[in-house]
Tab-separated table of C-alpha atoms in Angstrom:
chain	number	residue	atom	x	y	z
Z	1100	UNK	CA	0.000	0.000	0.000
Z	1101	UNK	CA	1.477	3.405	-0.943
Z	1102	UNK	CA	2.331	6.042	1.910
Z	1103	UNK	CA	-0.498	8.091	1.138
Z	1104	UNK	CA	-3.104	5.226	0.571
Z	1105	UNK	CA	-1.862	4.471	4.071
Z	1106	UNK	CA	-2.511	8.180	5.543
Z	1107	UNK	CA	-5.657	8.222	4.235
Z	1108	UNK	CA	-7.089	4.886	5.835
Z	1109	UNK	CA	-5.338	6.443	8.669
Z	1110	UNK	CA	-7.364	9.471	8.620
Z	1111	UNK	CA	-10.412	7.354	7.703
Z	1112	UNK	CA	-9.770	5.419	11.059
Z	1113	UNK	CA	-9.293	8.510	13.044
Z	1114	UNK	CA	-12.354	9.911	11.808
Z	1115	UNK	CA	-14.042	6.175	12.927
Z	1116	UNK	CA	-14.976	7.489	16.510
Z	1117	UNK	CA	-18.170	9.027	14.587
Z	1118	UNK	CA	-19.299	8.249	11.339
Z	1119	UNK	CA	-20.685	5.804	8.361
Z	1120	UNK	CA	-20.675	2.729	5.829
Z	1121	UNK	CA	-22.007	1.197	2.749
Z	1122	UNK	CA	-23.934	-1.971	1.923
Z	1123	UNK	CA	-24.811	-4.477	-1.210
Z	1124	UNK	CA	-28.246	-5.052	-2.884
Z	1125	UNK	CA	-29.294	-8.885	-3.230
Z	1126	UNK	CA	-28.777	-8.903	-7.264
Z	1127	UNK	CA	-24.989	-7.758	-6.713
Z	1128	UNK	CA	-24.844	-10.037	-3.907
Z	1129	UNK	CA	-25.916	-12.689	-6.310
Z	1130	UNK	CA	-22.508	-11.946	-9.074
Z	1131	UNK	CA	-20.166	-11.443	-6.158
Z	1132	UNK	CA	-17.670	-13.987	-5.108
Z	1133	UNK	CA	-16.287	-14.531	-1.636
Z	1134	UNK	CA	-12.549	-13.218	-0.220
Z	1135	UNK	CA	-11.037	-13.334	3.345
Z	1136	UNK	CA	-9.649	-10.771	4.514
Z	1137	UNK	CA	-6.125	-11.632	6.992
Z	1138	UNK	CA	-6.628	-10.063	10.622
Z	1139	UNK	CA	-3.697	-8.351	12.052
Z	1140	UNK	CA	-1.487	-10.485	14.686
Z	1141	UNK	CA	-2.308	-8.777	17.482
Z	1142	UNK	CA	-2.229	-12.030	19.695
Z	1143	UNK	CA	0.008	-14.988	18.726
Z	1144	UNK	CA	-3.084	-16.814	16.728
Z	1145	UNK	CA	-5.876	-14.752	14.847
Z	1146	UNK	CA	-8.947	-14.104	16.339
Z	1147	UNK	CA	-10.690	-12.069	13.922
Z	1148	UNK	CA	-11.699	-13.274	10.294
Z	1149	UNK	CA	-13.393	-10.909	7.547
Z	1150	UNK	CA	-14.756	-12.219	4.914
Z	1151	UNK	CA	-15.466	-9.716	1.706
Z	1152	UNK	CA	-17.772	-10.264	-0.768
Z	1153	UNK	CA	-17.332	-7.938	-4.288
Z	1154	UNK	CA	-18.415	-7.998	-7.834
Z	1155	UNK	CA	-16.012	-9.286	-10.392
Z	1156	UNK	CA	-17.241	-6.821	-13.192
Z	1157	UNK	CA	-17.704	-3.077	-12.568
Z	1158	UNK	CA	-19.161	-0.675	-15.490
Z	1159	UNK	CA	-17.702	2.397	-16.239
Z	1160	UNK	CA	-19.206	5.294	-14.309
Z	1161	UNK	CA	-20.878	2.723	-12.105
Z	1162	UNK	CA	-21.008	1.669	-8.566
Z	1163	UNK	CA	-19.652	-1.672	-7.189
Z	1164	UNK	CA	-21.060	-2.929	-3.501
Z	1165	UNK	CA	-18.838	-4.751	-0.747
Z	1166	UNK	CA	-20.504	-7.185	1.852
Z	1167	UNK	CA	-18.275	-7.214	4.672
Z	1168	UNK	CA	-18.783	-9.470	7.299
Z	1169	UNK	CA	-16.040	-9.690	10.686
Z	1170	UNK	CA	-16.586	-12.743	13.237
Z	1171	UNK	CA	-14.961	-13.100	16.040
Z	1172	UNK	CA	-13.381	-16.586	15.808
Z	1173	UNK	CA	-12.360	-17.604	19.054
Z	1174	UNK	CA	-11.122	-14.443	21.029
Z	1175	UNK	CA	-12.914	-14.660	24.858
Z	1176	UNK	CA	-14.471	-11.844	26.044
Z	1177	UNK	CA	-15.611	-8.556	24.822
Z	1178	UNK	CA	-13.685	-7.545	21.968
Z	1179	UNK	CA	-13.471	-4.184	19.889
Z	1180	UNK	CA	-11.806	-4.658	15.664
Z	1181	UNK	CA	-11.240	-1.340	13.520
Z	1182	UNK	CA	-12.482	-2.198	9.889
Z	1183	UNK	CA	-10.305	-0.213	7.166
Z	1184	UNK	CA	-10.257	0.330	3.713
Z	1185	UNK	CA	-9.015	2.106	1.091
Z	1186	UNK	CA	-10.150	2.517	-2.885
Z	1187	UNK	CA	-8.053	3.367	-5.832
Z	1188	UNK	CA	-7.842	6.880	-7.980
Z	1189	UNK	CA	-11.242	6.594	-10.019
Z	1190	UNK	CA	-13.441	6.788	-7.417
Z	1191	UNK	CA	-15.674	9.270	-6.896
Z	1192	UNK	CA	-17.603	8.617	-3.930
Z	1193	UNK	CA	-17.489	6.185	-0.985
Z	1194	UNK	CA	-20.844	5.633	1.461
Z	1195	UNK	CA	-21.536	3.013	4.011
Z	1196	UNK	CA	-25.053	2.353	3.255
Z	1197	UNK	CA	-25.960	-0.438	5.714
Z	1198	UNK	CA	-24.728	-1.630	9.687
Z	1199	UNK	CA	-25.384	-2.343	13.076
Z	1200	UNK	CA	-25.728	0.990	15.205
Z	1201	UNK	CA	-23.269	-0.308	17.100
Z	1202	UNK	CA	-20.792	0.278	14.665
Z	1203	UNK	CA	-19.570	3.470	14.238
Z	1204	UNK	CA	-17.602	4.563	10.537
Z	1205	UNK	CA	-15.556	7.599	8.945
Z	1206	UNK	CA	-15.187	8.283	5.025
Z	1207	UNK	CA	-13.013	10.104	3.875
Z	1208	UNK	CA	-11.409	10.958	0.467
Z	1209	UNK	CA	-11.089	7.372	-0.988
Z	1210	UNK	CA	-10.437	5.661	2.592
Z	1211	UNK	CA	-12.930	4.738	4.983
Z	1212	UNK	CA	-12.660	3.287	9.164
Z	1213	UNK	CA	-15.413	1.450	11.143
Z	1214	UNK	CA	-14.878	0.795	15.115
Z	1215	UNK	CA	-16.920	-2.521	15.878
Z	1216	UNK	CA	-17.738	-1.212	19.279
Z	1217	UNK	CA	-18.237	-4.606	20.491
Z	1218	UNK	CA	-17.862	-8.546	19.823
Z	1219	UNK	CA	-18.089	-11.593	21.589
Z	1220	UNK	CA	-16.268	-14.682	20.797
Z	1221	UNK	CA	-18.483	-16.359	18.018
Z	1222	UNK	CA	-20.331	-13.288	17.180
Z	1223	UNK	CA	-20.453	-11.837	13.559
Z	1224	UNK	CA	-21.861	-8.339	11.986
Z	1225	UNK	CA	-22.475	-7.486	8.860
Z	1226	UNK	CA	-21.475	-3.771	6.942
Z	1227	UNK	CA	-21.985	-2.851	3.398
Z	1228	UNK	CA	-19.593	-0.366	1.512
Z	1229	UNK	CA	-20.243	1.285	-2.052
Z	1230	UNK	CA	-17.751	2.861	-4.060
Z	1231	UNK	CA	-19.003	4.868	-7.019
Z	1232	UNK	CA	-16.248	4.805	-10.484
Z	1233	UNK	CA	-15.838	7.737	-12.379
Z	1234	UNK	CA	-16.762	7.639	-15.931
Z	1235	UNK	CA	-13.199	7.306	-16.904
Z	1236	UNK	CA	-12.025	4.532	-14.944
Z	1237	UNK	CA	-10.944	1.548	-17.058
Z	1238	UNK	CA	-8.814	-2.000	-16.099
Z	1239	UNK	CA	-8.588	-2.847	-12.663
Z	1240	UNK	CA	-10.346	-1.505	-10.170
Z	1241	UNK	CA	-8.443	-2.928	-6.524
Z	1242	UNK	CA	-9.538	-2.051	-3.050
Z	1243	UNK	CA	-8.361	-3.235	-0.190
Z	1244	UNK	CA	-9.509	-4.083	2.793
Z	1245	UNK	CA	-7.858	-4.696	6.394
Z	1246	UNK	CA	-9.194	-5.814	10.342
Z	1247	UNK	CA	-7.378	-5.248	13.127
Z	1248	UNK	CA	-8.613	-5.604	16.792
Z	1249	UNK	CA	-8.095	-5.058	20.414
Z	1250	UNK	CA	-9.840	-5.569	23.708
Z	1251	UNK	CA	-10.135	-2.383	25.044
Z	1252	UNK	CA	-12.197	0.486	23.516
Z	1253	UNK	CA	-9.499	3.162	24.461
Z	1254	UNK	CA	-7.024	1.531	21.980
Z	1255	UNK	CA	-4.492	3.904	19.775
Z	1256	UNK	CA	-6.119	3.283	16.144
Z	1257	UNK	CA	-2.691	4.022	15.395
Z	1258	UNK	CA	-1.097	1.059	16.756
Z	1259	UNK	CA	-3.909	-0.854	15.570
Z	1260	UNK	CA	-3.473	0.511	11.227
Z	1261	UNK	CA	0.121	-0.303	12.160
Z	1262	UNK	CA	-0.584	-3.716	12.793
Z	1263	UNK	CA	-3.303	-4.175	10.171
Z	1264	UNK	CA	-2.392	-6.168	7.167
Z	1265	UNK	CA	-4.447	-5.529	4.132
Z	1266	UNK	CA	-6.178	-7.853	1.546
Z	1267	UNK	CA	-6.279	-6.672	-2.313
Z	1268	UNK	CA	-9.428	-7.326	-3.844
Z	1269	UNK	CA	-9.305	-7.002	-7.593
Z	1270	UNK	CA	-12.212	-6.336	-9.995
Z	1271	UNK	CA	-11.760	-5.400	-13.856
Z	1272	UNK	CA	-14.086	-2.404	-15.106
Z	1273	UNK	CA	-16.142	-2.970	-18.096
């Protein structure tokens, strides 16, 4: 990830403690195809899986839709994970159109945070992210995508970006 695809999701995570994401309708949902996303190590053994679901095929000047959904796989008591992502030049505009109001999520520029305020072990939530193209966008679209977590809400989002390690997700624009 470049520096400044870095300082934005940075700035996207800062801006986390208060604001919003985007979410997938059922006939995308239907042409999308499944990724994980790797949690950051922040304990010897992962506790934290996302799994991403995107569409293949974007149109020029379009919108594509990511299904997001983090579980917590194992980690014992209440946990807190920082959701991150970042989108390539082309886009236009990023929303978070559907979560839980527990979660709270920042957008900005092409980057975009989410605090999952809270997650028991075995829970899972659900977020949807759209990313609007700009009419002159053309080959591969690739955003990526990154969790990171911690078990105490007052955690440095710093530390945890630092430790996030993010997941390309590649798409080629029609």
């Amino acid at each position: 990830m470049s520096h400044f695809a870095t300082r934005l999701t940075a700035a996207a995570a800062a801006v986390v403690l208060g604001g919003a994401l985007l979410a997938q309708s059922p006939a995308a949902a239907a042409a999308t195809a499944p990724a994980v996303v790797a949690p950051a190590a922040a304990t010897a053994a992962p506790q934290f899986k996302a799994v991403v679901y995107y569409q293949k095929h974007i149109r020029r000047g379009g919108y594509t839709t990511y299904k997001i959904k983090v579980t917590n796989k194992g980690y014992e008591g209440q946990a807190y994970a920082l959701l991150a992502g970042s989108f390539p030049a082309g886009t236009r505009k990023i929303k978070v159109i559907s979560k839980p109001r527990s979660i709270t999520c920042g957008v900005e520029d092409r980057a975009f945070g989410c605090w999952i305020a809270s997650l028991d072990n075995g829970d899972t939530t659900t977020m949807t992210v759209r990313a609007w193209l700009s009419p002159s966008k053309r080959g591969t679209y690739t955003a990526q995508f990154g969790v990171s977590y911690a078990d105490s809400p007052d955690a440095d989002v710093d530390e945890l970006i630092d430790e996030m390690r993010f997941t390309k997700f590649k798409s080629k624009v029609v």
